[in-house]
Short mmCIF file of C-alpha atoms and ligand atoms in Angstrom, two decimals:
data_model
loop_
_atom_site.label_atom_id
_atom_site.label_comp_id
_atom_site.label_asym_id
_atom_site.label_seq_id
_atom_site.Cartn_x
_atom_site.Cartn_y
_atom_site.Cartn_z
CA MET S 1 21.36 13.82 -24.75
CA GLN S 2 19.78 11.07 -23.22
CA TRP S 3 21.46 11.79 -20.03
CA TRP S 4 20.21 15.20 -19.75
CA LEU S 5 16.66 13.75 -20.75
CA ASP S 6 16.96 11.32 -17.59
CA ALA S 7 18.45 13.78 -14.73
CA LYS S 8 15.22 15.85 -14.88
CA PHE S 9 16.41 18.06 -11.99
CA GLY S 10 19.46 20.45 -12.07
CA LEU S 11 21.24 23.05 -9.97
CA PHE S 12 21.69 26.71 -11.50
CA ILE S 13 24.17 29.23 -9.84
CA HIS S 14 24.24 32.66 -10.50
CA TRP S 15 27.19 34.31 -9.16
CA GLY S 16 29.10 37.26 -9.87
CA LEU S 17 30.12 40.90 -8.82
CA TYR S 18 26.48 41.71 -8.61
CA SER S 19 26.24 39.28 -5.71
CA MET S 20 28.49 41.59 -4.04
CA LEU S 21 26.29 44.57 -4.51
CA ALA S 22 22.98 42.10 -3.02
CA GLY S 23 20.50 44.20 -4.73
CA GLU S 24 21.14 47.45 -3.57
CA TYR S 25 23.89 50.47 -4.95
CA LYS S 26 24.83 53.75 -3.29
CA GLY S 27 21.83 53.23 -1.02
CA ARG S 28 19.27 52.48 -4.10
CA LYS S 29 17.34 49.05 -4.07
CA THR S 30 16.66 47.69 -7.23
CA ASN S 31 13.08 46.00 -7.80
CA ASN S 32 14.31 43.88 -10.87
CA ILE S 33 16.21 40.66 -10.75
CA ALA S 34 19.53 41.56 -9.02
CA GLU S 35 22.24 40.37 -11.51
CA TRP S 36 20.50 43.40 -14.07
CA ILE S 37 21.47 46.13 -11.28
CA ILE S 38 24.31 47.70 -13.54
CA HIS S 39 21.64 47.86 -16.61
CA ASP S 40 19.07 49.13 -14.45
CA PHE S 41 20.90 51.93 -12.77
CA GLN S 42 23.55 52.41 -15.99
CA ILE S 43 26.22 52.07 -13.70
CA PRO S 44 29.50 52.97 -15.70
CA PRO S 45 31.78 50.24 -16.49
CA LYS S 46 34.61 52.19 -14.74
CA GLU S 47 32.86 52.70 -11.68
CA TYR S 48 31.88 48.92 -11.63
CA GLU S 49 35.44 47.80 -11.92
CA HIS S 50 36.12 49.34 -8.24
CA ILE S 51 33.47 46.56 -7.15
CA ALA S 52 35.90 43.98 -8.82
CA GLU S 53 38.63 45.16 -6.60
CA GLN S 54 36.73 44.40 -3.40
CA PHE S 55 35.41 41.22 -4.55
CA ASP S 56 36.66 38.23 -2.06
CA PRO S 57 34.30 35.49 -2.21
CA LYS S 58 36.64 33.40 0.40
CA GLU S 59 33.42 31.41 1.79
CA PHE S 60 33.01 29.49 -1.99
CA ASP S 61 32.99 26.04 -1.24
CA ALA S 62 32.91 24.03 -4.29
CA GLU S 63 32.53 20.99 -2.73
CA LYS S 64 29.78 21.94 -0.47
CA ILE S 65 27.50 23.08 -3.31
CA VAL S 66 27.97 19.80 -5.21
CA GLN S 67 26.93 17.60 -1.86
CA LEU S 68 24.12 19.91 -1.65
CA ALA S 69 23.13 19.12 -5.20
CA LYS S 70 23.62 15.77 -4.73
CA LYS S 71 21.61 15.47 -1.68
CA ALA S 72 19.05 17.18 -3.55
CA GLY S 73 18.96 14.53 -6.33
CA MET S 74 19.91 16.98 -8.88
CA GLY S 75 21.85 15.05 -11.77
CA TYR S 76 23.78 18.21 -13.15
CA ILE S 77 24.87 21.99 -12.29
CA VAL S 78 24.99 25.05 -14.70
CA ILE S 79 26.94 27.85 -13.57
CA THR S 80 27.55 31.73 -14.58
CA SER S 81 30.83 31.70 -16.11
CA LYS S 82 30.03 35.10 -17.67
CA HIS S 83 26.82 37.12 -17.03
CA HIS S 84 25.50 40.02 -18.90
CA GLU S 85 28.00 42.38 -16.68
CA GLY S 86 30.69 40.80 -18.95
CA PHE S 87 32.89 39.58 -16.11
CA ALA S 88 34.72 36.31 -16.00
CA MET S 89 34.14 34.36 -13.34
CA TYR S 90 37.19 32.05 -14.54
CA ASP S 91 40.63 32.45 -15.27
CA SER S 92 40.39 33.61 -18.74
CA ALA S 93 43.26 34.77 -20.68
CA CYS S 94 41.15 36.80 -23.36
CA SER S 95 40.13 39.73 -21.15
CA ASP S 96 41.47 41.43 -18.16
CA TYR S 97 38.36 41.52 -16.16
CA THR S 98 38.21 38.17 -14.73
CA ILE S 99 38.00 36.97 -10.96
CA VAL S 100 41.78 35.87 -11.20
CA LYS S 101 42.87 39.32 -12.48
CA SER S 102 40.77 41.88 -11.08
CA THR S 103 40.13 40.95 -7.67
CA SER S 104 42.72 39.74 -4.65
CA PHE S 105 40.76 36.65 -4.43
CA GLY S 106 42.65 34.89 -7.14
CA ARG S 107 41.30 31.69 -7.17
CA ASP S 108 39.11 30.07 -10.32
CA PRO S 109 35.79 28.89 -8.72
CA ILE S 110 34.88 27.66 -12.08
CA ARG S 111 37.88 25.16 -11.93
CA GLU S 112 36.93 24.24 -8.32
CA LEU S 113 33.53 23.73 -9.12
CA ALA S 114 34.51 21.60 -12.01
CA GLN S 115 37.06 19.18 -10.02
CA ALA S 116 34.64 18.60 -7.28
CA CYS S 117 32.00 17.91 -10.26
CA GLN S 118 34.13 15.05 -11.59
CA ARG S 119 34.84 13.94 -8.20
CA GLU S 120 31.44 13.78 -7.25
CA GLY S 121 30.18 12.37 -10.45
CA ILE S 122 27.84 14.99 -11.69
CA ARG S 123 28.02 16.65 -14.79
CA LEU S 124 28.86 20.52 -15.02
CA GLY S 125 27.67 23.12 -17.93
CA PHE S 126 28.27 26.80 -18.10
CA TYR S 127 26.10 29.55 -18.57
CA TYR S 128 27.48 32.08 -21.19
CA SER S 129 26.18 35.41 -22.05
CA GLN S 130 27.07 35.38 -25.54
CA ALA S 131 25.39 38.62 -27.10
CA GLN S 132 24.73 40.94 -23.86
CA ASP S 133 27.81 42.07 -22.73
CA TRP S 134 27.73 45.49 -20.80
CA TYR S 135 31.44 45.94 -20.01
CA ASP S 136 32.87 45.38 -23.73
CA GLU S 137 32.16 48.29 -26.01
CA ASN S 138 30.77 46.04 -28.65
CA GLY S 139 28.65 43.68 -26.58
CA TYR S 140 24.86 44.12 -26.98
CA GLU S 141 22.74 45.54 -24.17
CA GLN S 142 18.92 45.27 -24.11
CA ASP S 143 16.96 48.67 -24.70
CA ALA S 144 20.08 50.25 -25.66
CA ASP S 145 20.93 51.61 -29.13
CA ASN S 146 22.92 48.54 -30.45
CA GLU S 147 23.66 50.08 -33.96
CA ALA S 148 27.17 51.61 -33.80
CA LYS S 149 28.46 48.41 -32.16
CA ASN S 150 30.95 46.11 -33.69
CA PHE S 151 29.59 43.04 -32.96
CA ARG S 152 31.81 40.90 -35.34
CA LYS S 153 34.83 42.08 -33.12
CA TYR S 154 33.18 41.11 -29.82
CA LEU S 155 32.22 37.65 -31.35
CA ASP S 156 35.81 37.11 -32.72
CA GLU S 157 37.61 38.68 -29.42
CA LYS S 158 35.85 37.62 -26.69
CA CYS S 159 32.96 35.56 -27.21
CA LYS S 160 34.18 32.81 -29.14
CA PRO S 161 37.80 32.61 -27.50
CA GLN S 162 36.20 32.60 -24.18
CA LEU S 163 34.08 29.75 -25.17
CA ARG S 164 37.14 27.90 -26.37
CA GLU S 165 38.43 28.30 -23.14
CA LEU S 166 35.85 26.91 -21.11
CA LEU S 167 35.45 23.98 -23.70
CA THR S 168 39.14 23.07 -23.70
CA GLN S 169 40.43 23.78 -19.98
CA TYR S 170 37.72 22.51 -17.69
CA GLY S 171 37.51 18.93 -18.55
CA PRO S 172 33.91 17.34 -20.40
CA VAL S 173 31.24 20.40 -20.34
CA ALA S 174 27.61 18.84 -20.28
CA LEU S 175 26.15 21.95 -22.07
CA ILE S 176 26.75 25.67 -22.83
CA TRP S 177 23.68 27.79 -21.39
CA PHE S 178 23.49 30.60 -23.90
CA ASP S 179 20.89 33.12 -22.93
CA THR S 180 19.14 36.32 -24.38
CA PRO S 181 20.40 36.59 -28.00
CA LEU S 182 18.47 39.92 -28.65
CA ILE S 183 19.46 40.97 -32.21
CA MET S 184 21.93 38.31 -32.83
CA THR S 185 21.36 36.76 -36.35
CA ALA S 186 20.66 33.13 -37.32
CA GLU S 187 24.40 32.87 -39.00
CA GLU S 188 26.04 34.26 -35.75
CA SER S 189 24.07 32.07 -33.31
CA LYS S 190 25.06 28.77 -35.87
CA GLU S 191 28.62 29.97 -35.56
CA LEU S 192 28.67 29.43 -31.79
CA ARG S 193 26.75 26.10 -31.93
CA ASP S 194 29.27 24.65 -34.44
CA LEU S 195 32.20 25.88 -32.38
CA VAL S 196 31.02 24.04 -29.17
CA LYS S 197 29.86 20.89 -31.32
CA GLU S 198 33.41 20.96 -32.79
CA LEU S 199 35.11 21.16 -29.52
CA GLN S 200 32.80 18.85 -27.68
CA PRO S 201 30.52 16.89 -29.75
CA GLU S 202 28.48 15.54 -26.44
CA CYS S 203 28.43 19.02 -25.21
CA LEU S 204 24.20 20.44 -25.12
CA VAL S 205 23.41 23.86 -26.63
CA SER S 206 20.37 25.50 -24.73
CA GLY S 207 17.51 27.29 -26.58
CA ARG S 208 18.42 30.70 -25.73
CA ILE S 209 21.48 30.44 -28.20
CA GLY S 210 18.68 31.87 -30.77
CA SER S 211 17.02 31.03 -33.90
CA GLY S 212 15.75 27.77 -32.70
CA LEU S 213 19.32 26.45 -32.78
CA GLY S 214 19.20 24.82 -28.77
CA ASP S 215 19.08 21.14 -28.27
CA TYR S 216 16.47 22.05 -26.05
CA ALA S 217 13.69 25.00 -25.35
CA SER S 218 13.87 26.88 -21.92
CA THR S 219 10.92 28.27 -20.78
CA GLY S 220 10.51 31.65 -18.78
CA ASP S 221 10.94 31.34 -14.89
CA ASN S 222 8.67 28.88 -13.52
CA PHE S 223 6.34 29.09 -17.13
CA ILE S 224 5.37 25.28 -16.95
CA PRO S 225 3.82 24.23 -20.26
CA LEU S 226 0.84 22.64 -20.51
CA LEU S 227 0.69 20.65 -23.29
CA PRO S 228 3.39 18.31 -24.79
CA THR S 229 6.03 20.17 -26.82
CA LYS S 230 8.34 19.19 -29.90
CA LYS S 231 11.38 19.91 -28.22
CA PRO S 232 12.56 18.88 -25.01
CA TRP S 233 12.16 21.59 -22.62
CA GLU S 234 13.23 22.73 -19.17
CA VAL S 235 11.95 25.41 -16.72
CA PRO S 236 14.55 27.40 -15.41
CA ALA S 237 13.63 28.60 -12.11
CA THR S 238 14.50 31.11 -8.97
CA LEU S 239 13.82 30.26 -5.34
CA ASN S 240 12.63 33.74 -4.51
CA HIS S 241 12.28 36.72 -6.89
CA THR S 242 15.72 37.00 -8.16
CA TRP S 243 18.86 34.77 -9.69
CA GLY S 244 21.95 36.45 -8.49
CA PHE S 245 21.74 37.27 -4.51
CA ASN S 246 19.82 40.02 -3.28
CA LYS S 247 19.72 40.50 0.21
CA PHE S 248 16.13 41.90 0.56
CA ASP S 249 14.51 39.28 -1.03
CA THR S 250 13.28 36.96 1.36
CA ALA S 251 10.01 35.90 -0.52
CA TRP S 252 11.35 32.07 -0.46
CA LYS S 253 9.15 29.25 -2.09
CA GLN S 254 8.69 26.48 0.45
CA PRO S 255 10.19 22.98 -0.35
CA GLU S 256 6.35 21.75 -0.69
CA ALA S 257 6.02 24.17 -3.34
CA ILE S 258 8.98 23.27 -4.68
CA VAL S 259 8.51 19.56 -4.89
CA ARG S 260 5.18 20.09 -6.30
CA ASN S 261 6.86 22.02 -9.31
CA LEU S 262 9.16 19.13 -9.66
CA ILE S 263 6.59 16.64 -9.80
CA LYS S 264 4.27 18.77 -12.12
CA ILE S 265 7.27 19.59 -14.40
CA VAL S 266 8.65 16.00 -15.02
CA SER S 267 4.95 14.62 -15.29
CA ARG S 268 4.78 16.81 -18.41
CA GLY S 269 8.29 15.63 -19.77
CA GLY S 270 10.30 18.55 -18.80
CA ASN S 271 13.80 19.51 -16.71
CA TYR S 272 13.72 21.52 -13.84
CA LEU S 273 16.84 24.01 -13.51
CA LEU S 274 16.63 25.26 -10.08
CA ASN S 275 18.73 28.47 -9.21
CA ILE S 276 20.78 29.32 -6.06
CA GLY S 277 22.60 32.69 -5.88
CA PRO S 278 25.37 32.70 -3.51
CA ASP S 279 26.36 35.93 -1.77
CA GLY S 280 29.43 38.36 -2.21
CA LEU S 281 31.23 35.70 -0.11
CA GLY S 282 30.48 32.83 -1.94
CA ARG S 283 28.24 31.69 0.59
CA VAL S 284 24.69 29.70 -0.35
CA PRO S 285 21.61 31.48 1.34
CA GLU S 286 20.56 29.38 4.40
CA GLU S 287 17.17 29.51 3.21
CA SER S 288 18.26 28.13 -0.11
CA GLN S 289 19.84 25.29 1.45
CA ARG S 290 17.31 24.76 4.09
CA ILE S 291 14.66 24.31 1.06
CA LEU S 292 17.24 22.12 -1.11
CA GLU S 293 17.80 19.64 1.93
CA GLU S 294 14.10 19.51 2.49
CA VAL S 295 13.33 18.54 -1.39
CA GLY S 296 16.33 16.01 -0.93
CA ASP S 297 14.25 14.29 1.70
CA PHE S 298 11.62 13.86 -0.89
CA MET S 299 14.26 12.50 -3.42
CA GLN S 300 15.87 10.21 -0.92
CA GLY S 301 12.97 8.02 -1.31
CA ASN S 302 11.29 8.77 -4.57
CA ALA S 303 13.97 9.20 -6.87
CA GLU S 304 12.88 6.76 -9.14
CA SER S 305 9.52 8.39 -9.91
CA ILE S 306 11.33 11.27 -11.09
CA VAL S 307 14.95 10.08 -12.60
CA GLY S 308 14.85 8.70 -15.89
CA THR S 309 11.06 8.93 -16.11
CA LYS S 310 9.54 9.34 -19.35
CA ALA S 311 6.27 11.60 -20.26
CA LEU S 312 3.12 9.28 -20.20
CA PRO S 313 0.55 9.89 -22.80
CA VAL S 314 -1.54 12.82 -21.53
CA TYR S 315 -3.97 11.69 -19.07
CA PRO S 316 -7.48 12.84 -20.01
CA TYR S 317 -8.28 14.46 -16.50
CA ASP S 318 -6.53 17.06 -14.30
CA LEU S 319 -6.58 15.31 -11.30
CA GLY S 320 -5.99 18.33 -8.82
CA TRP S 321 -4.74 16.08 -5.77
CA GLY S 322 -1.92 14.86 -7.90
CA TYR S 323 0.33 13.89 -10.97
CA LEU S 324 1.45 10.83 -12.91
CA THR S 325 4.82 10.19 -13.74
CA GLY S 326 6.16 6.66 -15.12
CA ARG S 327 8.67 4.87 -16.87
CA SER S 328 8.27 1.28 -18.80
CA GLY S 329 5.80 -1.05 -16.82
CA LYS S 330 5.23 1.34 -13.91
CA VAL S 331 2.94 4.38 -13.18
CA TYR S 332 4.06 6.34 -10.13
CA ILE S 333 0.83 8.19 -8.67
CA HIS S 334 1.88 11.36 -6.62
CA VAL S 335 -0.73 12.15 -3.94
CA LEU S 336 -0.16 15.34 -2.86
CA GLU S 337 -3.39 15.73 -0.54
CA GLU S 338 -5.41 14.07 2.10
CA LYS S 339 -7.41 11.21 0.48
CA PRO S 340 -9.48 8.41 1.96
CA MET S 341 -8.44 6.23 -1.11
CA VAL S 342 -7.20 6.56 -4.68
CA GLN S 343 -9.13 6.46 -7.90
CA LEU S 344 -7.92 7.02 -11.43
CA LEU S 345 -11.02 6.38 -14.26
CA ASN S 346 -10.24 5.74 -17.82
CA ILE S 347 -7.12 4.17 -17.16
CA VAL S 348 -7.16 0.40 -18.89
CA SER S 349 -3.74 -0.90 -18.00
CA LYS S 350 -3.56 -3.72 -15.75
CA MET S 351 -2.14 -3.59 -12.39
CA LYS S 352 0.03 -6.51 -11.42
CA LYS S 353 1.65 -4.83 -7.62
CA VAL S 354 0.87 -1.83 -5.93
CA TYR S 355 3.04 -0.40 -3.12
CA LEU S 356 4.39 3.06 -1.39
CA LEU S 357 7.57 3.65 -3.52
CA ALA S 358 9.42 5.01 -0.54
CA SER S 359 8.65 1.80 1.90
CA GLY S 360 7.65 -0.90 -0.20
CA GLU S 361 4.83 -1.21 1.99
CA GLU S 362 2.17 -2.99 -0.41
CA LEU S 363 -1.36 -1.70 -0.94
CA LYS S 364 -4.73 -3.19 -1.51
CA PHE S 365 -5.94 -2.55 -4.78
CA GLU S 366 -8.95 -3.37 -7.38
CA GLN S 367 -9.49 -3.20 -11.13
CA ARG S 368 -12.81 -2.60 -12.20
CA GLU S 369 -15.56 -0.83 -14.13
CA THR S 370 -17.48 1.95 -12.98
CA CYS S 371 -21.14 1.86 -13.14
CA GLU S 372 -20.70 4.02 -16.39
CA GLY S 373 -18.46 1.26 -17.93
CA ASP S 374 -15.15 3.65 -17.63
CA ALA S 375 -12.03 1.39 -16.77
CA CYS S 376 -10.99 2.46 -13.13
CA TRP S 377 -8.02 1.56 -10.88
CA ASN S 378 -9.03 1.77 -6.69
CA ILE S 379 -6.24 1.76 -4.03
CA TRP S 380 -6.51 1.56 -0.57
CA TRP S 381 -4.27 2.83 2.20
CA PRO S 382 -3.44 0.04 4.85
CA ASN S 383 -6.34 -0.35 7.17
CA ASP S 384 -7.71 2.75 5.21
CA ASP S 385 -5.34 5.23 7.23
CA GLN S 386 -3.68 7.42 5.28
CA LYS S 387 -2.45 9.98 7.92
CA ALA S 388 -0.23 6.37 9.59
CA ALA S 389 0.93 5.51 6.21
CA ARG S 390 2.50 8.85 5.63
CA GLU S 391 4.03 9.10 8.76
CA ARG S 392 5.74 5.48 8.64
CA LEU S 393 7.23 7.06 5.32
CA GLY S 394 9.06 9.62 7.58
CA ALA S 395 10.33 12.94 5.69
CA ALA S 396 10.11 10.87 2.17
CA GLY S 397 6.30 11.45 2.50
CA LYS S 398 5.91 14.90 3.92
CA VAL S 399 4.70 16.21 1.09
CA ASP S 400 3.97 13.65 -1.43
CA MET S 401 3.00 9.65 -1.09
CA VAL S 402 4.16 8.11 -4.15
CA ILE S 403 2.53 5.16 -5.28
CA CYS S 404 4.29 2.59 -7.81
CA VAL S 405 2.03 0.72 -9.72
CA GLU S 406 3.32 -2.20 -11.50
CA ILE S 407 1.24 -2.63 -14.67
CA GLU S 408 1.27 -5.16 -17.66
CA GLY S 409 2.79 -4.19 -20.79
CA GLU S 410 5.30 -1.51 -21.34
CA GLU S 411 3.20 1.88 -21.89
CA VAL S 412 0.06 2.72 -19.81
CA GLU S 413 -2.88 2.84 -21.46
CA PHE S 414 -5.46 5.56 -20.93
CA GLU S 415 -9.26 5.88 -22.60
CA PRO S 416 -10.73 8.62 -23.88
CA ILE S 417 -13.60 10.26 -21.98
CA ASP S 418 -16.56 9.81 -23.94
CA PHE S 419 -19.65 11.02 -22.53
C1 LIG O 1 17.59 35.79 -18.39
C2 LIG O 1 18.87 36.79 -17.86
O1 LIG O 1 18.62 38.27 -18.09
C3 LIG O 1 18.82 36.59 -16.19
O2 LIG O 1 19.59 37.77 -15.98
C4 LIG O 1 18.77 35.48 -15.85
O3 LIG O 1 20.10 35.03 -16.10
C5 LIG O 1 17.78 34.39 -16.38
C6 LIG O 1 18.07 32.93 -16.24
O4 LIG O 1 18.13 34.67 -17.83
O5 LIG O 1 16.23 36.37 -17.98
C7 LIG O 1 15.46 36.04 -18.77
C8 LIG O 1 15.30 35.64 -20.18
C9 LIG O 1 14.40 35.11 -21.03
C10 LIG O 1 13.29 35.04 -20.12
C11 LIG O 1 13.09 35.05 -18.93
C12 LIG O 1 14.22 35.41 -17.97
N1 LIG O 1 11.81 34.34 -20.80
O6 LIG O 1 12.03 34.13 -21.90
O7 LIG O 1 11.10 34.39 -20.33
#
């Protein structure tokens, strides 16, 4: 899974029939994540089927989405192949409830995306809701009585056959993003894991397969771990307050906030899986495009400080103004605020060369001890003018000025605080 550890940044896509409802059903607006509308309003499956008949997302453009992800510096894409609503967004033979059979659209967007990803050299994974299926009578539903359900039948007749299709008909699959196992047993989760690994040994399995059987852990939305964890981890995150498209939700996180989250997550060793929710016509909301493009401006010049980095040992201070990322022989200092100069205390490694990552402009530096005897790094902006240096970096320096410090030795050495 080295590719996943190195990628650091991925694109999540939540797209399904719920995208067409856009957060509203029969004049009622949802106050929950929009892809849950069928559950929240208890819309009967028969009624919901009519929504499928009207689904015609002509504007879906796989190539454009892949370009957006690449420009943002993302290394992988994960798209909903079947969410809790039970509707296959691909051409599935095991169900009649699919985007090819139940709509006039008739195209297989998952195939289009898989082909675009292969063309452009970006990995593709599938979200698959393995336990919750609100359409299948034997699929589970959160906060419902699941006792009478024949989950074995659902597993054998829908879940596993569909996973088999996804893993045999779309080329290499980077990962299966399982979700909400609910009351699935460890044995059932293990069966699914084994099936994935049998069909594609390299395919990763997300933590929400249940019972700790994932290859990595997923946290809650924007829940960023404070301390190192045992398993590799990822933060799935929304750009507003919903995964599936909601026309009323305009509370967009700004690119600055996204870049900060990315740096914070990467500095702690995690991955950031950032979501877009295309609408009922398949269009990516304009705000989402703009935000990702601006994040791309940062990544164009600074990807080296994100992609392929490894978590450093825990630095003994919460800097407030920035974060540290690194790789063998290099420390990247992410400066997110205005500062006359940059100082790091309790850092022992010897500095060899210091420069602004996006431009290569060299910075004056000094290695010394403070009056208290702590090992210390001092770094100055050219002509002591941070603002001018920032302007020279252009779009790449708007949010974060990344300083690259080449050090002696491979791993950076911090010194404990000892008052
Ligand atoms: C789940 C889904 O129910 C939701 O629709 C969306 O697909 C999201 C990515 O995943 O929602 C969750 C599940 C678990 C947590 C948070 C949201 N969690 O563990 O905090």
